[in-house]
Amino acid sequence: MAIVRTDRRSTPVVLCVVLLGLVGCTAAPEPRGGDEAGVTTLRLARTGSFADVQIDAFSEAVATGSGGALEISIAEEYETDTNLIEEEIVAAVAAGEVDLGWIGSRVFAGLGVHDLDALTAPLLIDSLDAERAVLDSGIAAEMLPALDELGVVGLAVMGGSLRHPIAVDAPVLGVADYAGLPFHVFHGEGAFETLALLGAAPVDVPPPQRDSGLLDGSIAAFENSVPYFASSFADKGTPYLTLDVALWPSMGVLIADPEALASLDESDRQAVTGAAEQTAERSVDLVDDDGDVIAAACAEGATFAQAGPDAVAELRTAVAPEHARLAEWPASRGFLDRITEIVAEVDAVAPEIPAGCSG
């Protein structure tokens, strides 16, 4: 159990805990109230800074909901120099090495839990409006109990930015553009299978190797968000993003060590779960700034391409076998059907591309 408890004057006191049959003593809180009130620090592991705006919102909500009795700190030892970082974080939370984890929903299929697969089915959730509708439907809350079998508690699913094709030499538009293309994807079954179906040569390496591959020509394209593209296209030599092709959304999942939660008193436990719910409700709004980001990136020389409706339809046909594969899992089949129905009802508004910035 990784919880750290100190009083607000940083004077250590004694707390004995039992974990995995071992007894140990750490710092313990004084009773709440005034200057003697204890502060409990919950350590959160996350995969880089992609969700920091949401993590900041969660941290603020935890502090507010607990009346200052709880605080969130980032476990800095979890780095993105391995493509197994998300699996490592799930294991760390389950083992009590950290109290909370924030990872992509894509990781769970590889760990044998398929209930969340439909959230990142390729070319299905294709707009932030659709993402909001899916999360507002309550589907995510139905998926999360399946994470119990991994030894973690699923607190919330956080909607994030859409992921688009980003390229070095030319925009990646229709299926023909993917043929043989060395295309980096983040570690996960669904992403690798999708790019293979599109005819690309999927590359599954950690981000540092991806970046060096983009510069030396061994990788020609990758998938990421508009904000990431805008902040990095000049350094990576990747000036092309295809805006109307949303391969899948970023879906963050906040998980907790069940023993860490159980060690909190009822009011603090409710502060954590309530903050998770509040942040999930705001999660898409917190990242909904593509319009402003696009305008700024265009001014710096970025190019936003449009594949067009026919090319997008062609891509959807090409990835249909991946949808069929997901439907083979009973845990994901019903969710996939329901998400498909929800998305079909959404009339999304696409962000505008400034004149002279299309390619």
Short mmCIF file of N, CA and C in Angstrom, two decimals, residues 83-227:
data_model
loop_
_atom_site.label_atom_id
_atom_site.label_comp_id
_atom_site.label_asym_id
_atom_site.label_seq_id
_atom_site.Cartn_x
_atom_site.Cartn_y
_atom_site.Cartn_z
N ASN A 83 7.26 0.19 -24.14
CA ASN A 83 5.91 0.08 -24.68
C ASN A 83 5.02 -0.79 -23.80
N LEU A 84 5.52 -1.20 -22.64
CA LEU A 84 4.73 -1.97 -21.69
C LEU A 84 4.38 -1.14 -20.45
N ILE A 85 4.52 0.19 -20.56
CA ILE A 85 4.32 1.04 -19.40
C ILE A 85 2.92 0.91 -18.80
N GLU A 86 1.90 0.77 -19.65
CA GLU A 86 0.54 0.70 -19.12
C GLU A 86 0.30 -0.61 -18.36
N GLU A 87 0.82 -1.71 -18.90
CA GLU A 87 0.73 -2.98 -18.17
C GLU A 87 1.45 -2.88 -16.83
N GLU A 88 2.60 -2.20 -16.82
CA GLU A 88 3.36 -2.06 -15.58
C GLU A 88 2.57 -1.25 -14.54
N ILE A 89 1.86 -0.24 -15.00
CA ILE A 89 1.09 0.58 -14.06
C ILE A 89 -0.07 -0.21 -13.48
N VAL A 90 -0.76 -0.97 -14.31
CA VAL A 90 -1.85 -1.81 -13.80
C VAL A 90 -1.31 -2.76 -12.73
N ALA A 91 -0.16 -3.39 -13.01
CA ALA A 91 0.43 -4.32 -12.04
C ALA A 91 0.84 -3.61 -10.77
N ALA A 92 1.36 -2.39 -10.90
CA ALA A 92 1.79 -1.64 -9.73
C ALA A 92 0.61 -1.26 -8.84
N VAL A 93 -0.50 -0.88 -9.46
CA VAL A 93 -1.69 -0.55 -8.67
C VAL A 93 -2.23 -1.80 -7.98
N ALA A 94 -2.28 -2.90 -8.71
CA ALA A 94 -2.78 -4.14 -8.13
C ALA A 94 -1.91 -4.61 -6.97
N ALA A 95 -0.61 -4.34 -7.03
CA ALA A 95 0.32 -4.76 -5.99
C ALA A 95 0.41 -3.78 -4.83
N GLY A 96 -0.29 -2.64 -4.95
CA GLY A 96 -0.23 -1.64 -3.89
C GLY A 96 1.01 -0.79 -3.90
N GLU A 97 1.78 -0.82 -5.00
CA GLU A 97 2.98 0.00 -5.09
C GLU A 97 2.63 1.47 -5.30
N VAL A 98 1.52 1.73 -5.95
CA VAL A 98 0.94 3.07 -6.06
C VAL A 98 -0.55 2.94 -5.78
N ASP A 99 -1.17 4.05 -5.46
CA ASP A 99 -2.57 4.02 -5.06
C ASP A 99 -3.53 4.14 -6.23
N LEU A 100 -3.11 4.89 -7.25
CA LEU A 100 -3.96 5.19 -8.40
C LEU A 100 -3.16 5.05 -9.68
N GLY A 101 -3.84 4.74 -10.77
CA GLY A 101 -3.21 4.69 -12.08
C GLY A 101 -4.11 5.31 -13.12
N TRP A 102 -3.51 5.93 -14.11
CA TRP A 102 -4.26 6.56 -15.21
C TRP A 102 -3.65 6.01 -16.50
N ILE A 103 -4.38 5.10 -17.17
CA ILE A 103 -3.84 4.45 -18.36
C ILE A 103 -4.89 4.45 -19.46
N GLY A 104 -4.45 4.10 -20.66
CA GLY A 104 -5.38 4.01 -21.78
C GLY A 104 -6.21 2.74 -21.71
N SER A 105 -7.45 2.82 -22.12
CA SER A 105 -8.34 1.65 -22.07
C SER A 105 -7.83 0.52 -22.95
N ARG A 106 -6.97 0.85 -23.92
CA ARG A 106 -6.47 -0.17 -24.86
C ARG A 106 -5.70 -1.28 -24.17
N VAL A 107 -5.13 -1.01 -22.98
CA VAL A 107 -4.25 -1.98 -22.34
C VAL A 107 -4.99 -3.23 -21.87
N PHE A 108 -6.28 -3.11 -21.58
CA PHE A 108 -6.96 -4.19 -20.87
C PHE A 108 -7.20 -5.43 -21.73
N ALA A 109 -7.34 -5.26 -23.03
CA ALA A 109 -7.53 -6.43 -23.89
C ALA A 109 -6.35 -7.37 -23.79
N GLY A 110 -5.14 -6.81 -23.76
CA GLY A 110 -3.95 -7.63 -23.65
C GLY A 110 -3.81 -8.31 -22.30
N LEU A 111 -4.56 -7.83 -21.32
CA LEU A 111 -4.56 -8.43 -19.99
C LEU A 111 -5.74 -9.37 -19.80
N GLY A 112 -6.49 -9.60 -20.87
CA GLY A 112 -7.58 -10.57 -20.82
C GLY A 112 -8.94 -10.03 -20.47
N VAL A 113 -9.09 -8.71 -20.36
CA VAL A 113 -10.38 -8.09 -20.06
C VAL A 113 -10.84 -7.34 -21.30
N HIS A 114 -11.97 -7.76 -21.88
CA HIS A 114 -12.41 -7.22 -23.17
C HIS A 114 -13.64 -6.31 -23.06
N ASP A 115 -14.09 -6.05 -21.86
CA ASP A 115 -15.30 -5.23 -21.71
C ASP A 115 -15.14 -3.82 -22.23
N LEU A 116 -13.92 -3.28 -22.24
CA LEU A 116 -13.70 -1.91 -22.68
C LEU A 116 -13.25 -1.80 -24.13
N ASP A 117 -13.15 -2.93 -24.84
CA ASP A 117 -12.63 -2.92 -26.21
C ASP A 117 -13.37 -1.96 -27.14
N ALA A 118 -14.68 -1.91 -27.00
CA ALA A 118 -15.50 -1.15 -27.95
C ALA A 118 -15.23 0.35 -27.89
N LEU A 119 -14.67 0.83 -26.80
CA LEU A 119 -14.39 2.27 -26.67
C LEU A 119 -13.39 2.75 -27.71
N THR A 120 -12.50 1.85 -28.13
CA THR A 120 -11.50 2.25 -29.13
C THR A 120 -11.60 1.40 -30.39
N ALA A 121 -12.79 0.91 -30.69
CA ALA A 121 -12.99 0.23 -31.97
C ALA A 121 -12.66 1.20 -33.10
N PRO A 122 -11.94 0.79 -34.13
CA PRO A 122 -11.44 1.73 -35.14
C PRO A 122 -12.55 2.40 -35.94
N LEU A 123 -12.36 3.72 -36.13
CA LEU A 123 -13.25 4.54 -36.94
C LEU A 123 -14.71 4.44 -36.51
N LEU A 124 -14.95 4.26 -35.23
CA LEU A 124 -16.31 4.20 -34.70
C LEU A 124 -16.66 5.52 -34.01
N ILE A 125 -16.05 5.81 -32.89
CA ILE A 125 -16.25 7.10 -32.23
C ILE A 125 -15.39 8.12 -32.96
N ASP A 126 -16.00 8.92 -33.80
CA ASP A 126 -15.25 9.73 -34.76
C ASP A 126 -15.35 11.24 -34.52
N SER A 127 -15.86 11.64 -33.37
CA SER A 127 -15.94 13.06 -33.03
C SER A 127 -16.01 13.20 -31.52
N LEU A 128 -15.65 14.38 -31.04
CA LEU A 128 -15.78 14.62 -29.60
C LEU A 128 -17.26 14.64 -29.19
N ASP A 129 -18.13 15.07 -30.10
CA ASP A 129 -19.57 15.04 -29.80
C ASP A 129 -20.04 13.60 -29.60
N ALA A 130 -19.56 12.70 -30.44
CA ALA A 130 -19.91 11.29 -30.28
C ALA A 130 -19.33 10.72 -28.99
N GLU A 131 -18.13 11.15 -28.67
CA GLU A 131 -17.49 10.69 -27.44
C GLU A 131 -18.30 11.10 -26.22
N ARG A 132 -18.73 12.35 -26.21
CA ARG A 132 -19.58 12.83 -25.10
C ARG A 132 -20.85 11.99 -24.99
N ALA A 133 -21.47 11.74 -26.12
CA ALA A 133 -22.73 10.98 -26.11
C ALA A 133 -22.53 9.58 -25.55
N VAL A 134 -21.43 8.95 -25.92
CA VAL A 134 -21.15 7.60 -25.43
C VAL A 134 -20.92 7.62 -23.93
N LEU A 135 -20.11 8.55 -23.45
CA LEU A 135 -19.84 8.60 -22.02
C LEU A 135 -21.07 9.02 -21.22
N ASP A 136 -21.86 9.92 -21.79
CA ASP A 136 -23.09 10.34 -21.10
C ASP A 136 -24.12 9.22 -20.99
N SER A 137 -23.98 8.21 -21.83
CA SER A 137 -24.95 7.11 -21.83
C SER A 137 -24.82 6.20 -20.61
N GLY A 138 -23.70 6.28 -19.91
CA GLY A 138 -23.48 5.42 -18.75
C GLY A 138 -22.84 4.08 -19.08
N ILE A 139 -22.49 3.86 -20.34
CA ILE A 139 -21.90 2.58 -20.73
C ILE A 139 -20.60 2.30 -19.98
N ALA A 140 -19.79 3.34 -19.81
CA ALA A 140 -18.49 3.14 -19.18
C ALA A 140 -18.64 2.57 -17.77
N ALA A 141 -19.62 3.05 -17.03
CA ALA A 141 -19.82 2.55 -15.67
C ALA A 141 -20.16 1.07 -15.66
N GLU A 142 -20.80 0.60 -16.72
CA GLU A 142 -21.12 -0.83 -16.82
C GLU A 142 -19.89 -1.66 -17.15
N MET A 143 -18.90 -1.05 -17.79
CA MET A 143 -17.69 -1.77 -18.18
C MET A 143 -16.72 -1.95 -17.02
N LEU A 144 -16.64 -0.98 -16.14
CA LEU A 144 -15.57 -0.92 -15.15
C LEU A 144 -15.52 -2.08 -14.16
N PRO A 145 -16.65 -2.66 -13.73
CA PRO A 145 -16.54 -3.77 -12.77
C PRO A 145 -15.69 -4.94 -13.26
N ALA A 146 -15.54 -5.09 -14.57
CA ALA A 146 -14.74 -6.19 -15.10
C ALA A 146 -13.28 -6.07 -14.69
N LEU A 147 -12.82 -4.87 -14.32
CA LEU A 147 -11.43 -4.69 -13.94
C LEU A 147 -11.12 -5.30 -12.58
N ASP A 148 -12.16 -5.67 -11.83
CA ASP A 148 -11.93 -6.30 -10.53
C ASP A 148 -11.05 -7.53 -10.66
N GLU A 149 -11.19 -8.26 -11.75
CA GLU A 149 -10.43 -9.51 -11.89
C GLU A 149 -8.93 -9.27 -12.06
N LEU A 150 -8.55 -8.01 -12.34
CA LEU A 150 -7.13 -7.67 -12.43
C LEU A 150 -6.59 -7.19 -11.08
N GLY A 151 -7.44 -7.17 -10.07
CA GLY A 151 -7.00 -6.73 -8.75
C GLY A 151 -7.00 -5.24 -8.57
N VAL A 152 -7.73 -4.52 -9.42
CA VAL A 152 -7.85 -3.07 -9.31
C VAL A 152 -9.31 -2.68 -9.33
N VAL A 153 -9.58 -1.47 -8.88
CA VAL A 153 -10.93 -0.91 -8.92
C VAL A 153 -10.98 0.11 -10.05
N GLY A 154 -11.91 -0.02 -10.97
CA GLY A 154 -12.11 0.97 -12.02
C GLY A 154 -12.96 2.11 -11.50
N LEU A 155 -12.39 3.30 -11.43
CA LEU A 155 -13.11 4.45 -10.88
C LEU A 155 -13.87 5.24 -11.95
N ALA A 156 -13.28 5.41 -13.13
CA ALA A 156 -13.94 6.20 -14.17
C ALA A 156 -13.22 6.06 -15.48
N VAL A 157 -13.96 6.29 -16.57
CA VAL A 157 -13.38 6.40 -17.91
C VAL A 157 -13.39 7.86 -18.30
N MET A 158 -12.26 8.35 -18.75
CA MET A 158 -12.10 9.75 -19.14
C MET A 158 -11.97 9.88 -20.65
N GLY A 159 -12.87 10.59 -21.27
CA GLY A 159 -12.77 10.83 -22.71
C GLY A 159 -11.62 11.76 -23.01
N GLY A 160 -10.95 11.51 -24.13
CA GLY A 160 -9.81 12.35 -24.50
C GLY A 160 -9.84 12.73 -25.96
N SER A 161 -8.75 13.25 -26.43
CA SER A 161 -8.65 13.72 -27.81
C SER A 161 -8.77 12.56 -28.79
N LEU A 162 -9.22 12.86 -30.00
CA LEU A 162 -9.25 11.87 -31.07
C LEU A 162 -7.85 11.66 -31.61
N ARG A 163 -7.61 10.47 -32.13
CA ARG A 163 -6.29 10.12 -32.66
C ARG A 163 -6.37 10.06 -34.19
N HIS A 164 -5.48 10.79 -34.83
CA HIS A 164 -5.50 10.92 -36.29
C HIS A 164 -4.18 10.42 -36.90
N PRO A 165 -4.20 10.09 -38.19
CA PRO A 165 -2.94 9.76 -38.87
C PRO A 165 -2.09 11.02 -39.05
N ILE A 166 -0.83 10.91 -38.70
CA ILE A 166 0.14 12.01 -38.82
C ILE A 166 1.32 11.47 -39.64
N ALA A 167 1.77 12.25 -40.63
CA ALA A 167 2.74 11.69 -41.57
C ALA A 167 3.90 12.63 -41.87
N VAL A 168 4.95 12.03 -42.42
CA VAL A 168 6.19 12.75 -42.72
C VAL A 168 6.15 13.39 -44.10
N ASP A 169 5.88 12.59 -45.14
CA ASP A 169 6.09 13.05 -46.51
C ASP A 169 4.83 13.56 -47.21
N ALA A 170 3.67 13.01 -46.85
CA ALA A 170 2.42 13.39 -47.51
C ALA A 170 1.27 12.93 -46.62
N PRO A 171 0.10 13.55 -46.76
CA PRO A 171 -1.03 13.12 -45.95
C PRO A 171 -1.39 11.66 -46.20
N VAL A 172 -1.79 10.96 -45.15
CA VAL A 172 -2.28 9.59 -45.27
C VAL A 172 -3.79 9.67 -45.35
N LEU A 173 -4.34 9.36 -46.52
CA LEU A 173 -5.76 9.58 -46.78
C LEU A 173 -6.50 8.25 -46.88
N GLY A 174 -6.63 7.70 -48.11
CA GLY A 174 -7.36 6.47 -48.30
C GLY A 174 -6.53 5.23 -48.05
N VAL A 175 -7.15 4.08 -48.27
CA VAL A 175 -6.51 2.80 -48.01
C VAL A 175 -5.20 2.66 -48.78
N ALA A 176 -5.16 3.13 -50.01
CA ALA A 176 -3.95 2.99 -50.83
C ALA A 176 -2.74 3.65 -50.18
N ASP A 177 -2.96 4.71 -49.41
CA ASP A 177 -1.84 5.41 -48.78
C ASP A 177 -1.21 4.63 -47.64
N TYR A 178 -1.92 3.63 -47.13
CA TYR A 178 -1.40 2.84 -46.01
C TYR A 178 -0.54 1.67 -46.47
N ALA A 179 -0.63 1.32 -47.74
CA ALA A 179 0.01 0.11 -48.25
C ALA A 179 1.52 0.10 -47.96
N GLY A 180 1.95 -0.83 -47.10
CA GLY A 180 3.36 -0.98 -46.79
C GLY A 180 3.96 0.13 -45.95
N LEU A 181 3.15 1.08 -45.49
CA LEU A 181 3.66 2.25 -44.78
C LEU A 181 4.11 1.87 -43.37
N PRO A 182 5.36 2.12 -43.00
CA PRO A 182 5.80 1.87 -41.62
C PRO A 182 5.09 2.86 -40.69
N PHE A 183 4.13 2.36 -39.94
CA PHE A 183 3.19 3.21 -39.19
C PHE A 183 3.29 2.85 -37.71
N HIS A 184 3.70 3.79 -36.89
CA HIS A 184 3.81 3.53 -35.45
C HIS A 184 2.44 3.57 -34.79
N VAL A 185 2.18 2.56 -33.95
CA VAL A 185 0.97 2.56 -33.13
C VAL A 185 1.38 2.25 -31.69
N PHE A 186 0.60 2.78 -30.75
CA PHE A 186 0.86 2.48 -29.36
C PHE A 186 0.50 1.02 -29.07
N HIS A 187 1.20 0.47 -28.13
CA HIS A 187 1.07 -0.94 -27.81
C HIS A 187 -0.38 -1.30 -27.48
N GLY A 188 -0.89 -2.30 -28.18
CA GLY A 188 -2.26 -2.75 -27.95
C GLY A 188 -2.74 -3.60 -29.11
N GLU A 189 -3.54 -4.62 -28.79
CA GLU A 189 -4.01 -5.54 -29.82
C GLU A 189 -4.78 -4.83 -30.93
N GLY A 190 -5.74 -4.02 -30.55
CA GLY A 190 -6.64 -3.42 -31.53
C GLY A 190 -5.94 -2.52 -32.51
N ALA A 191 -5.01 -1.70 -32.02
CA ALA A 191 -4.30 -0.77 -32.91
C ALA A 191 -3.45 -1.52 -33.92
N PHE A 192 -2.74 -2.52 -33.46
CA PHE A 192 -1.87 -3.29 -34.36
C PHE A 192 -2.70 -3.99 -35.43
N GLU A 193 -3.80 -4.63 -35.01
CA GLU A 193 -4.67 -5.33 -35.96
C GLU A 193 -5.27 -4.37 -36.98
N THR A 194 -5.66 -3.18 -36.52
CA THR A 194 -6.29 -2.21 -37.41
C THR A 194 -5.34 -1.76 -38.50
N LEU A 195 -4.12 -1.39 -38.12
CA LEU A 195 -3.16 -0.92 -39.12
C LEU A 195 -2.77 -2.02 -40.09
N ALA A 196 -2.72 -3.26 -39.60
CA ALA A 196 -2.44 -4.37 -40.50
C ALA A 196 -3.57 -4.54 -41.52
N LEU A 197 -4.82 -4.39 -41.08
CA LEU A 197 -5.95 -4.49 -42.00
C LEU A 197 -5.93 -3.39 -43.05
N LEU A 198 -5.43 -2.23 -42.68
CA LEU A 198 -5.35 -1.13 -43.64
C LEU A 198 -4.18 -1.29 -44.61
N GLY A 199 -3.36 -2.30 -44.39
CA GLY A 199 -2.25 -2.57 -45.30
C GLY A 199 -0.94 -1.97 -44.88
N ALA A 200 -0.92 -1.28 -43.72
CA ALA A 200 0.32 -0.67 -43.24
C ALA A 200 1.22 -1.73 -42.62
N ALA A 201 2.44 -1.34 -42.32
CA ALA A 201 3.37 -2.18 -41.58
C ALA A 201 3.45 -1.61 -40.17
N PRO A 202 2.65 -2.14 -39.23
CA PRO A 202 2.61 -1.55 -37.88
C PRO A 202 3.95 -1.67 -37.17
N VAL A 203 4.32 -0.61 -36.48
CA VAL A 203 5.56 -0.57 -35.71
C VAL A 203 5.19 -0.32 -34.26
N ASP A 204 5.57 -1.24 -33.38
CA ASP A 204 5.22 -1.16 -31.96
C ASP A 204 6.50 -1.01 -31.16
N VAL A 205 6.92 0.24 -30.97
CA VAL A 205 8.14 0.53 -30.20
C VAL A 205 7.82 1.69 -29.24
N PRO A 206 8.64 1.88 -28.20
CA PRO A 206 8.41 2.99 -27.29
C PRO A 206 8.55 4.34 -27.98
N PRO A 207 7.95 5.40 -27.42
CA PRO A 207 7.99 6.72 -28.05
C PRO A 207 9.38 7.23 -28.42
N PRO A 208 10.42 7.04 -27.59
CA PRO A 208 11.74 7.53 -28.03
C PRO A 208 12.22 6.90 -29.32
N GLN A 209 11.96 5.59 -29.48
CA GLN A 209 12.35 4.92 -30.73
C GLN A 209 11.45 5.35 -31.89
N ARG A 210 10.19 5.62 -31.59
CA ARG A 210 9.30 6.17 -32.63
C ARG A 210 9.87 7.49 -33.16
N ASP A 211 10.26 8.37 -32.24
CA ASP A 211 10.73 9.69 -32.66
C ASP A 211 12.01 9.60 -33.48
N SER A 212 12.91 8.73 -33.08
CA SER A 212 14.14 8.57 -33.87
C SER A 212 13.83 7.95 -35.22
N GLY A 213 12.84 7.04 -35.27
CA GLY A 213 12.44 6.44 -36.54
C GLY A 213 11.83 7.43 -37.49
N LEU A 214 11.06 8.36 -36.97
CA LEU A 214 10.48 9.41 -37.82
C LEU A 214 11.57 10.28 -38.44
N LEU A 215 12.62 10.52 -37.68
CA LEU A 215 13.70 11.38 -38.17
C LEU A 215 14.63 10.66 -39.13
N ASP A 216 14.82 9.34 -38.92
CA ASP A 216 15.75 8.64 -39.82
C ASP A 216 15.05 7.96 -40.99
N GLY A 217 13.72 8.08 -41.07
CA GLY A 217 12.99 7.55 -42.21
C GLY A 217 12.51 6.12 -42.08
N SER A 218 12.81 5.46 -40.97
CA SER A 218 12.36 4.08 -40.81
C SER A 218 10.88 4.00 -40.39
N ILE A 219 10.33 5.11 -39.93
CA ILE A 219 8.89 5.21 -39.64
C ILE A 219 8.37 6.40 -40.42
N ALA A 220 7.25 6.20 -41.13
CA ALA A 220 6.72 7.25 -42.01
C ALA A 220 5.48 7.94 -41.48
N ALA A 221 4.83 7.33 -40.49
CA ALA A 221 3.58 7.90 -39.98
C ALA A 221 3.32 7.35 -38.58
N PHE A 222 2.46 8.03 -37.84
CA PHE A 222 2.03 7.56 -36.54
C PHE A 222 0.66 8.15 -36.23
N GLU A 223 0.07 7.75 -35.12
CA GLU A 223 -1.25 8.26 -34.76
C GLU A 223 -1.16 9.01 -33.43
N ASN A 224 -1.81 10.19 -33.41
CA ASN A 224 -1.86 10.95 -32.17
C ASN A 224 -2.89 12.07 -32.32
N SER A 225 -2.98 12.92 -31.32
CA SER A 225 -4.02 13.93 -31.25
C SER A 225 -3.60 15.23 -31.93
N VAL A 226 -4.59 16.09 -32.17
CA VAL A 226 -4.30 17.41 -32.73
C VAL A 226 -3.37 18.21 -31.81
N PRO A 227 -3.63 18.27 -30.49
CA PRO A 227 -2.71 19.03 -29.64
C PRO A 227 -1.28 18.50 -29.66
#
